[in-house]
Coordinates of C-alpha atoms in Angstrom, one line a residue:
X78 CA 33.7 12.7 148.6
X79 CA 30.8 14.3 150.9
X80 CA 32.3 12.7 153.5
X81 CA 36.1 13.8 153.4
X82 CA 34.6 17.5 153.1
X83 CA 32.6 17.1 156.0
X84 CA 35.5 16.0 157.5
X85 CA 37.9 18.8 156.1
X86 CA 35.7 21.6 157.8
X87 CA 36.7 23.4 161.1
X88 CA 35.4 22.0 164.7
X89 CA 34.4 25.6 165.6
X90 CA 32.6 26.1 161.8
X91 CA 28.9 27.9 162.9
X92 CA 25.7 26.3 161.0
X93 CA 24.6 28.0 158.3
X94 CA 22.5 31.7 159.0
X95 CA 24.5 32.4 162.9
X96 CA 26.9 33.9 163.7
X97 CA 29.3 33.0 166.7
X98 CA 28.8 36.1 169.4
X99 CA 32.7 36.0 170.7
X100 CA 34.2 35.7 167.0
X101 CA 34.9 39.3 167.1
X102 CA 35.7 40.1 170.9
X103 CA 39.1 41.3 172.0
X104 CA 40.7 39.2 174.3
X105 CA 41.7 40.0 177.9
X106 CA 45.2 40.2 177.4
X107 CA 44.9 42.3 174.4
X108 CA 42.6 44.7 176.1
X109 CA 44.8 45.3 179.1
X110 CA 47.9 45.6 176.2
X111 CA 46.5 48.3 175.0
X112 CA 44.1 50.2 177.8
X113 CA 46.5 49.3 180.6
X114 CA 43.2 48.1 182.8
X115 CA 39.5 46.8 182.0
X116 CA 36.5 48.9 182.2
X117 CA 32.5 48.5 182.8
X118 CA 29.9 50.4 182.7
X119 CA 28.2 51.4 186.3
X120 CA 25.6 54.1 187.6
X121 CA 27.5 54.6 191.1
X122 CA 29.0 58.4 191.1
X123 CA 32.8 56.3 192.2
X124 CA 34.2 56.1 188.8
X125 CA 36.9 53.7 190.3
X126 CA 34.4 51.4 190.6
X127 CA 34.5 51.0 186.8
X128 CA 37.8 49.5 186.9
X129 CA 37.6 45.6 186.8
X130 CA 41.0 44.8 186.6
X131 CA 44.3 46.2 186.2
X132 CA 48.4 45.4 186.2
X133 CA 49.4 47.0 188.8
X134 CA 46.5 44.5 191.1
X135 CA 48.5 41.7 190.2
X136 CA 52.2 43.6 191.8
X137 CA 50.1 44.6 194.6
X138 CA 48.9 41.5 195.3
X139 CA 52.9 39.9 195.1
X140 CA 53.5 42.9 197.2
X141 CA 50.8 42.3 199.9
X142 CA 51.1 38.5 200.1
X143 CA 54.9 38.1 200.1
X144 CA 56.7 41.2 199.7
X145 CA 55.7 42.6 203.2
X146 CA 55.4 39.5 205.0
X147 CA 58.6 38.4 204.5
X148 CA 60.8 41.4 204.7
X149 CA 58.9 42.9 207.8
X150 CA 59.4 39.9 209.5
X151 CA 63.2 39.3 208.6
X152 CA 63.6 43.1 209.9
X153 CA 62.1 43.2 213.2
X154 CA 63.0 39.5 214.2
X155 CA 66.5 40.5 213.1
X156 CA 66.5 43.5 214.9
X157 CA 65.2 41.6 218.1
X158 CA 67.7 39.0 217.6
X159 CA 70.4 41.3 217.5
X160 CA 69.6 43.7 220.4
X161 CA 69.2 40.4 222.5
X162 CA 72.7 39.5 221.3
X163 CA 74.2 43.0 222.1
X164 CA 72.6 43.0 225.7
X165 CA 74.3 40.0 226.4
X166 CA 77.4 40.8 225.4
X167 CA 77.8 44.7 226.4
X168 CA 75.0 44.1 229.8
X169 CA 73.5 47.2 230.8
X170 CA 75.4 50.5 229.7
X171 CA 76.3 53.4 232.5
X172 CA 75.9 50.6 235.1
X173 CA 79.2 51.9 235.9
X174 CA 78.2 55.7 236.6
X175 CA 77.6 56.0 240.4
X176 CA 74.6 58.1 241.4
X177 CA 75.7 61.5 243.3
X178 CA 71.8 61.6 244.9
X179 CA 71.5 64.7 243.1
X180 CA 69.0 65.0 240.5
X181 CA 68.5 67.7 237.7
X182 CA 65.5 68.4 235.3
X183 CA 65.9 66.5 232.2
X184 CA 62.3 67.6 230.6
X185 CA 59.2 69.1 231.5
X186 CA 56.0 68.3 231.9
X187 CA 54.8 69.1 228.6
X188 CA 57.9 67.2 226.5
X189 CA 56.9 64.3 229.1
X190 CA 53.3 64.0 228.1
X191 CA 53.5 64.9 224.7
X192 CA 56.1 61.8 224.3
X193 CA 53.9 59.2 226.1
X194 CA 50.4 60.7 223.9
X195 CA 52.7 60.1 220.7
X196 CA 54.2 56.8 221.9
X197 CA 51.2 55.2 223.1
X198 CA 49.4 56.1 219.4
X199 CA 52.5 54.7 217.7
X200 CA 51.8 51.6 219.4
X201 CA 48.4 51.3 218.9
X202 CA 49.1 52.2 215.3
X203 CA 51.6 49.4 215.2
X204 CA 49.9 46.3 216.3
X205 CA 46.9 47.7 213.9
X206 CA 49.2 48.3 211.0
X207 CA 51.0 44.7 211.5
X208 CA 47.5 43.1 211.7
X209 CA 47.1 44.1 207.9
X210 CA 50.5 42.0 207.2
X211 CA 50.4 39.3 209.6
X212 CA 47.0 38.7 210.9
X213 CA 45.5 36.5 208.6
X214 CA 48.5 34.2 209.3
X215 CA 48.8 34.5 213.1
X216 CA 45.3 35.9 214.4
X217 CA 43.1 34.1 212.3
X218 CA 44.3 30.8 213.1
X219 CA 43.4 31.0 216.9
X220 CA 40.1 33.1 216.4
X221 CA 38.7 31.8 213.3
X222 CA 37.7 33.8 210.5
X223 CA 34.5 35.4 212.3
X224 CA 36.5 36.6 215.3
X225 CA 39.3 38.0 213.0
X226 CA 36.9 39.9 211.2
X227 CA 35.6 41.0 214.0
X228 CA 39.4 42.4 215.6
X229 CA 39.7 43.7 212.2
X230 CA 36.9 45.8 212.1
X231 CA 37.9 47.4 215.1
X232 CA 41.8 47.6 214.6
X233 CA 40.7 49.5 211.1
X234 CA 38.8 51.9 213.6
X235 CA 41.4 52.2 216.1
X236 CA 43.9 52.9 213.5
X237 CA 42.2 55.5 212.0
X238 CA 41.5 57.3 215.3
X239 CA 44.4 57.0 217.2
X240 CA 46.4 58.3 213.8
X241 CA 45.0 61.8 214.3
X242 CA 46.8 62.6 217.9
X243 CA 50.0 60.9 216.5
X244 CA 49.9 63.5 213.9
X245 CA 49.7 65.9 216.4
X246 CA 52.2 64.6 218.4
X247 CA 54.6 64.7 215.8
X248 CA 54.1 68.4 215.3
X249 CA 54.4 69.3 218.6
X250 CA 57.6 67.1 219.0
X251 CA 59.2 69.6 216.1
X252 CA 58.2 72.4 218.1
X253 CA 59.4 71.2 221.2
X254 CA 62.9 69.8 220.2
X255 CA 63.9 70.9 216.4
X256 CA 66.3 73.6 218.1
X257 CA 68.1 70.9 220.5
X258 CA 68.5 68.3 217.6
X259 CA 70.3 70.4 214.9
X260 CA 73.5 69.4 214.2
X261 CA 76.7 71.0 216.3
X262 CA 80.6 70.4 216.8
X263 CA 79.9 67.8 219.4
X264 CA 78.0 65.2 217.4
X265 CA 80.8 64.0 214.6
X266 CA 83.2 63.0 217.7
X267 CA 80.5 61.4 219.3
X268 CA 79.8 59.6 216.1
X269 CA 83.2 58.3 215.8
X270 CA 83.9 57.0 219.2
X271 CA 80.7 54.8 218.8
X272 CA 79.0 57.2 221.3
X273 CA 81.5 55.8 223.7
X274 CA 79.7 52.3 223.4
X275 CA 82.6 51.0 220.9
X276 CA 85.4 53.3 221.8
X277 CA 87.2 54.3 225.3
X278 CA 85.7 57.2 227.1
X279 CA 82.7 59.1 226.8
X280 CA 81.8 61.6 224.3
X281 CA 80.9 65.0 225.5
X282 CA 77.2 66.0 224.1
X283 CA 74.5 68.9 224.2
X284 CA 71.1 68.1 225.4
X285 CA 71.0 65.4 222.5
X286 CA 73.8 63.5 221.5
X287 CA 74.2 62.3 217.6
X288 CA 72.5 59.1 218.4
X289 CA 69.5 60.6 219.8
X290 CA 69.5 64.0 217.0
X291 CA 69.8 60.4 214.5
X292 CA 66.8 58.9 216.2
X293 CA 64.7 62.0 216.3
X294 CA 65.2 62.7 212.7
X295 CA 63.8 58.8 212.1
X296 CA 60.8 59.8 213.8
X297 CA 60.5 63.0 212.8
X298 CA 60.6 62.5 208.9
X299 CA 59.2 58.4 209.3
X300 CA 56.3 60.3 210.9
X301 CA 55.7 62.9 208.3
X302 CA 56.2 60.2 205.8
X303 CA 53.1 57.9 207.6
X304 CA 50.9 61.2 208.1
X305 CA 51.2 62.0 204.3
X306 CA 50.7 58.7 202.8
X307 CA 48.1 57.7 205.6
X308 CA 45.9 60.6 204.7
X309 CA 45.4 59.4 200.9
X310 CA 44.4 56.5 202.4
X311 CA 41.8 57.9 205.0
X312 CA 40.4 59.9 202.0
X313 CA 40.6 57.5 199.4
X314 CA 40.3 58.5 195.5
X315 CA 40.4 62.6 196.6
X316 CA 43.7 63.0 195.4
X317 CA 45.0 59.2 193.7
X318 CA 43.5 56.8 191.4
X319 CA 43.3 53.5 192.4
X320 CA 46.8 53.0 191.3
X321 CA 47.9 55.8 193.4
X322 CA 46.1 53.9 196.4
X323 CA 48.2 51.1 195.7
X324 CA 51.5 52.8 195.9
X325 CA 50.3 54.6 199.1
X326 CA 49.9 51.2 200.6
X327 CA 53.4 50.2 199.5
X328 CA 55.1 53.3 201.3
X329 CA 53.0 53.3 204.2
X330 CA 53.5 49.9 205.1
X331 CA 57.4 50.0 204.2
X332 CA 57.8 52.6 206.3
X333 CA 56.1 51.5 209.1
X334 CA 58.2 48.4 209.4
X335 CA 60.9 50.5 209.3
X336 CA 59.7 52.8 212.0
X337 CA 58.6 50.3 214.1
X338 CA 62.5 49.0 213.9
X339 CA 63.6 52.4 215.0
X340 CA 61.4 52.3 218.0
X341 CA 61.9 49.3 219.4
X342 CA 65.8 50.0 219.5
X343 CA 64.5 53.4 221.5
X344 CA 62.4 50.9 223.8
X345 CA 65.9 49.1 223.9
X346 CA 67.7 52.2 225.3
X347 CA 65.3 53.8 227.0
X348 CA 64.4 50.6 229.5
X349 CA 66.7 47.6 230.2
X350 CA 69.5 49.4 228.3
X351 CA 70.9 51.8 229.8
X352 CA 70.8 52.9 233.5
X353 CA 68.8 55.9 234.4
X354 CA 67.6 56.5 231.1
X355 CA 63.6 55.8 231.6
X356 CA 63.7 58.6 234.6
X357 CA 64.1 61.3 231.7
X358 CA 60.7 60.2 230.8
X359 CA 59.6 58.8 233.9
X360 CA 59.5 61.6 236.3
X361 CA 61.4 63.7 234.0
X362 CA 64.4 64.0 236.3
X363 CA 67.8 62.5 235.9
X364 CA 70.5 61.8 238.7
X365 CA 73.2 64.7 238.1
X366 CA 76.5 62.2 237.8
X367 CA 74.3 60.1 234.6
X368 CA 74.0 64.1 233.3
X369 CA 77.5 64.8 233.2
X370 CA 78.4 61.5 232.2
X371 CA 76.4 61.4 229.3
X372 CA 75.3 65.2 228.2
X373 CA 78.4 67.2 230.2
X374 CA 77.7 69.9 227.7
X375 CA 74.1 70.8 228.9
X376 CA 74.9 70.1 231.9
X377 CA 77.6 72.9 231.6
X378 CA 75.4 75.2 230.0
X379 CA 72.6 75.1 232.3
X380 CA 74.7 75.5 235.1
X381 CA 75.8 78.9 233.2
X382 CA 72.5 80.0 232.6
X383 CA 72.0 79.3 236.7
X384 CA 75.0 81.7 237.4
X385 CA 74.2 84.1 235.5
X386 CA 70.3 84.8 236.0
X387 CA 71.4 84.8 240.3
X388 CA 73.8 87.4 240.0
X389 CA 72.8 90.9 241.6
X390 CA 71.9 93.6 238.9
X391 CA 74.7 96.4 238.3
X392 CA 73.5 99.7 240.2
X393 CA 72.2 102.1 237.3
X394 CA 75.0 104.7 238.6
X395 CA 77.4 102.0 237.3
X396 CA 75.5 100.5 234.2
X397 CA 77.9 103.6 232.1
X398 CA 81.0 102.9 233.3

């Protein structure tokens, strides 16, 4: 009889006079159930650094790991894949515009270097920004871990530094070019002839047709988007929790791939894709034929401004008449 009692008793039954320490301790999942995160007890003056674990680690951690590296790949190899594909298929557009040996002003010296300041930081910021997505897969494997710490460490710095003039850049490119890129009559029949790429003819257009005024608002809001999201991350835990970190992460990145999209169609344009267009940039002039071919409108416009400014001033005696 002892022995089928002895028997009868539970495995995890305590000896007589102790008591088992963990009988009475919440579990992990029921803690994070009800509290939404775990908590410990620290003397550092970061109160974030109380937080042990949370939800919202595990969906950034799906987000981090596969989220971004999958969909920021399939956009800009897609995108590569199909600007390759339209370069072979439409060549080189305005090949057919024959240069007069005339050239006009297409932007001064100060839209000139403000572009190349902002571009250059957006590159920088770009290969720094992708390193956080892709380097652990593609860098690390050639350097080894030391070395890609090492680039790391430093792309961190660069990123931070070089995000400060892109701000800046992004102001002053408002300043400089808000007026030219508001919409006007011009840009919905430029829109639905394809910008003359799709349809017959050429659209007229302003100083910035509908596919630029498209591209600059891209940039524009993209780059207000990566200033105000990047800055709760240079200042982390002023403004966010830890949570809010995470989400600032989520929209920085995302819209970085996406910008990074936009830009390397601009590249696209602005190099092997269409004739004369790096000399806008480049030396800031453009042949006159490629300005009436493609911007006839500011082209007409400035040649009124021209007229007008070298005509003789009226006599005062017939200023009343």
């Amino acid at each position: 009889m002892l022995i089928l009692l002895f028997l009868a008793l539970p495995v995890t039954a305590q000896p007589s006079g102790q008591v088992n320490p963990t009988a009475a301790a919440q579990q992990e999942r029921q803690l994070l159930q009800e509290m939404q995160k775990l908590e410990g007890r620290i003397t550092l003056p970061q109160r974030q650094a109380a937080v042990l674990e949370q939800p919202q680690g595990r969906q950034y951690q799906d987000v981090h790991e596969r989220l971004l590296p999958w969909s920021g790949a399939i956009i800009i190899l897609s995108l590569i894949a199909v600007l390759a594909a339209f370069y072979l298929v439409k060549g080189r557009l305005g090949r057919d515009v024959k240069d007069s040996g005339r050239k006009i002003e297409r932007f001064n010296f100060l839209e000139r270097a403000n572009h190349w300041m902002t571009a250059t930081c957006f590159i920088v910021l770009a290969l720094t920004g992708l390193n956080y997505i892709f380097g652990k897969r593609l860098i690390m494997s050639l350097v080894g871990p030391d070395g890609f710490a090492t680039w790391s460490q430093w792309a961190k710095y660069a990123h931070n530094f070089f995000s400060w003039p892109f701000m800046v850049g992004i102001l002053v490119m408002i300043l400089l070019w808000l007026r030219d890129n508001l919409p006007n009559r011009y840009d919905w029949e430029w829109l639905k002839s394809g910008g003359g790429i799709f349809g017959r003819g050429n659209p007229d257009a302003a100083r910035f047709n509908a596919g630029q005024k498209l591209f600059f608002w891209a940039v524009v809001l993209g780059g207000i988007w990566l200033s105000a999201t990047g800055l709760l991350l240079l200042f982390p835990f002023v403004w966010v929790d830890i949570n809010g970190m995470q989400v600032a992460q989520y929209m920085h990145a995302g819209m970085g791939i996406l910008l990074i999209a936009v830009i390397l169609s601009h590249i696209y344009i602005g190099t092997i894709g269409m004739k004369g267009a790096y000399d806008a940039m480049g030396d800031g002039k453009v042949d006159l034929a490629w300005a009436q071919h493609h911007h006839r409108i500011w082209v007409d416009e400035r040649r009124s401004r021209q007229t007008d400014s070298e005509q003789p001033a009226r006599p005062a005696s017939q200023a009343g008449e």
